[in-house]
Amino acid sequence: MAVERHPSTSRTGDPGWEVRTATEAEIPDASRVFTTAINIPLEELLGVERDHPVNDPDRILVALDGDRVVGTANSHRFALSVPGGPRPAAGVTGVGVWPTHRRRGVLTALMRHQLADVRARGENLAILWASEGGIYGRHGYGRAAHQHTVAVRRAHAALRPDAPRDPGLTVELAAPADVLPELDRLHRAALTRRPGGFPREGHWWGVRLWMLSRPRPDTSDLRVALVRGPDGALLGSALHRVTTQDGEDGLPAGKVTVHEPIALTPAARTALYEYLFATDLTVETVVVGLPDDDPLPALLADPAQAVRRTTGALWLRLVDVPAALAERSYAHPVDTVIEVADRHAPWNAGRWHLKTDGADTRVEATDTAPDLTVDVAHLGAAHLGRGPLTTRVDAGTAVEHTPGAAARLDTALYTPRAPLCDTGF
Ligand SMILES: CC(=O)SCCNC(=O)CCNC(=O)[C@H](O)C(C)(C)COP(=O)(O)OP(=O)(O)OC[C@H]1O[C@@H](n2cnc3c(N)ncnc32)[C@H](O)[C@@H]1OP(=O)(O)O
């Protein structure tokens, strides 16, 4: 891949940095830069990569100071669920700058190079989990999916009397590794129900289970509760661990931490939670990684007693605006001209005429006066259907030239279920 030099946009105004694909010999340096920047032991990263290899070396970028690696960024190709079906997306990860070289434009140079690289691969979207919320907005990423943690104390864990209950369902407990093909089928079925996720191909189940199983003090191994129908079909699952704690009075006061609750039917969800909320020796169940509209609060008899916290978000960028807008479906017809500002991907900047009947969509460059002017990051936040552009207009960070244009586009972009990404990468 060609070597490029990028003018820095950082206030410190350093000269451009050389950015290119890592050579084989530079990959260990890139790992060292990343683990040093993110403050994790190098051995930990090397161990995961050895046991669950997911990297494509051709996607690992390095920034150089002379012949020394001072920055790195990586990405994976995923099939991201968007309205209309799965589409190729670059899952950006492994971003780090050597601590003595921070705030001198190294990340900016890496991001620009990566965008052009991802575009050349035909991936019209890029997604990432940010270590800090202040980093990626300036690079055109917007928060497209939120996650919530809901903590339910045993005293307030009763479900509503009308929660659907099916005596024909059974709950089993298993080690995730023993039922992986079934878990994968269930996970894939759940992906078709809301945008924001992707199937765990190759070693991604291994990476995910490793992440959730990391040793923690006084904490059990990772288990999975499975809900089966009368014919044995798997209808629901919840990965979870139990932490042992004593209360002030010396009585058991442990906690169940639940990840990835999946239920294909409402009755399966009731069965899962009634099982998890009744775990012996515990007084609290904490469910991690729920989407904005998860039904759990609607199932609780007293939802006001549950403590809800927003914990994270998937960031999304339109790498190629017209192609990304054309490859998704829409909830409603729309005919509008969007003016896009994009500092780092000049091919996106300009006016785009979006016309769709919902399924058949055309996006073309135009000189016509715009209905709406937005930053590319706003489109990223809105792409999975739950990042209203009307809010940007009200905030004054997007400009509506035609009254109602933002609301009409929001209606078209809307998805009936909120997005969720349940895989860290
Ligand atoms: C997807 C992932 O991998 S997430 C992991 C990201 N990595 C980390 O958090 C590891 C620790 N941090 C780092 O390695 C670095 O500080 C990075 C990667 C966050 C930033 O790299 P830098 O080379 O310092 O960024 P760069 O100099 O290009 O900054 C460009 C602009 O972003 C701003 N910026 C950079 N990092 C941050 C931040 N964490 N919060 C807010 N603003 C930031 C800079 O101030 C600069 O602004 P300016 O142009 O107005 O001066």
CSV table of C-alpha atoms and ligand atoms in Angstrom, one decimal, residues 9-12 34 37-38 92-97 101-108 128-132 134-136 138-139, ligand 1:
chain,number,residue,atom,x,y,z
A,9,THR,CA,-4.7,19.4,11.8
A,10,SER,CA,-3.6,19.4,15.4
A,11,ARG,CA,-3.1,22.8,17.1
A,12,THR,CA,0.5,21.9,17.8
A,34,PHE,CA,-1.3,0.0,21.4
A,37,ALA,CA,-1.2,3.6,25.1
A,38,ILE,CA,-4.2,1.8,26.4
A,92,VAL,CA,-12.0,0.1,13.8
A,93,THR,CA,-9.9,-1.0,16.8
A,94,GLY,CA,-6.4,-1.2,18.2
A,95,VAL,CA,-5.9,2.6,18.0
A,96,GLY,CA,-3.0,4.0,20.1
A,97,VAL,CA,-0.3,6.7,20.0
A,101,HIS,CA,3.9,11.6,20.7
A,102,ARG,CA,0.3,12.4,21.7
A,103,ARG,CA,-1.5,15.6,20.5
A,104,ARG,CA,0.8,16.0,17.6
A,105,GLY,CA,-1.6,14.9,14.9
A,106,VAL,CA,-0.6,11.2,14.8
A,107,LEU,CA,-4.2,9.9,15.3
A,108,THR,CA,-5.5,12.4,12.7
A,128,LEU,CA,-16.0,1.5,16.7
A,129,TRP,CA,-16.1,1.4,20.5
A,130,ALA,CA,-14.5,4.6,21.8
A,131,SER,CA,-12.2,4.6,24.9
A,132,GLU,CA,-13.3,8.2,25.5
A,134,GLY,CA,-14.2,13.1,23.0
A,135,ILE,CA,-11.9,11.4,20.5
A,136,TYR,CA,-13.9,10.3,17.4
A,138,ARG,CA,-14.0,15.2,15.0
A,139,HIS,CA,-13.2,12.3,12.7
B,1,LIG,C1,-11.4,2.3,18.6
B,1,LIG,C2,-10.3,2.3,19.6
B,1,LIG,O1,-9.3,1.7,19.5
B,1,LIG,S1,-10.5,3.3,21.0
B,1,LIG,C3,-8.9,3.4,21.8
B,1,LIG,C4,-8.2,4.8,21.6
B,1,LIG,N1,-6.9,4.7,22.2
B,1,LIG,C5,-6.7,5.2,23.5
B,1,LIG,O2,-7.6,5.7,24.1
B,1,LIG,C6,-5.3,5.0,24.0
B,1,LIG,C7,-4.8,6.3,24.7
B,1,LIG,N2,-4.8,7.5,23.8
B,1,LIG,C8,-4.0,7.6,22.7
B,1,LIG,O3,-3.4,6.7,22.3
B,1,LIG,C9,-4.1,8.9,22.0
B,1,LIG,O4,-4.1,10.0,23.0
B,1,LIG,C10,-5.3,9.1,21.1
B,1,LIG,C11,-5.3,7.9,20.0
B,1,LIG,C12,-6.7,9.1,21.8
B,1,LIG,C13,-5.2,10.4,20.4
B,1,LIG,O5,-4.1,10.5,19.6
B,1,LIG,P1,-3.3,11.8,19.2
B,1,LIG,O6,-2.2,11.5,18.2
B,1,LIG,O7,-2.9,12.5,20.5
B,1,LIG,O8,-4.5,12.7,18.5
B,1,LIG,P2,-4.2,13.9,17.6
B,1,LIG,O9,-3.0,14.7,18.0
B,1,LIG,O10,-4.3,13.5,16.2
B,1,LIG,O11,-5.5,14.8,18.0
B,1,LIG,C14,-6.3,15.4,17.1
B,1,LIG,C15,-7.3,16.3,17.9
B,1,LIG,O12,-8.0,15.4,18.7
B,1,LIG,C16,-8.0,15.9,20.1
B,1,LIG,N3,-8.0,14.7,21.0
B,1,LIG,C17,-7.1,13.7,20.9
B,1,LIG,N4,-7.4,12.8,21.8
B,1,LIG,C18,-8.5,13.3,22.5
B,1,LIG,C19,-9.2,12.8,23.7
B,1,LIG,N5,-8.9,11.7,24.3
B,1,LIG,N6,-10.2,13.6,24.1
B,1,LIG,C20,-10.5,14.8,23.5
B,1,LIG,N7,-9.8,15.2,22.5
B,1,LIG,C21,-8.8,14.5,22.0
B,1,LIG,C22,-6.6,16.6,20.2
B,1,LIG,O13,-6.6,17.6,21.2
B,1,LIG,C23,-6.6,17.3,18.8
B,1,LIG,O14,-7.3,18.4,18.8
B,1,LIG,P3,-6.9,19.8,18.0
B,1,LIG,O15,-6.8,19.4,16.6
B,1,LIG,O16,-7.9,20.7,18.3
B,1,LIG,O17,-5.5,20.1,18.6
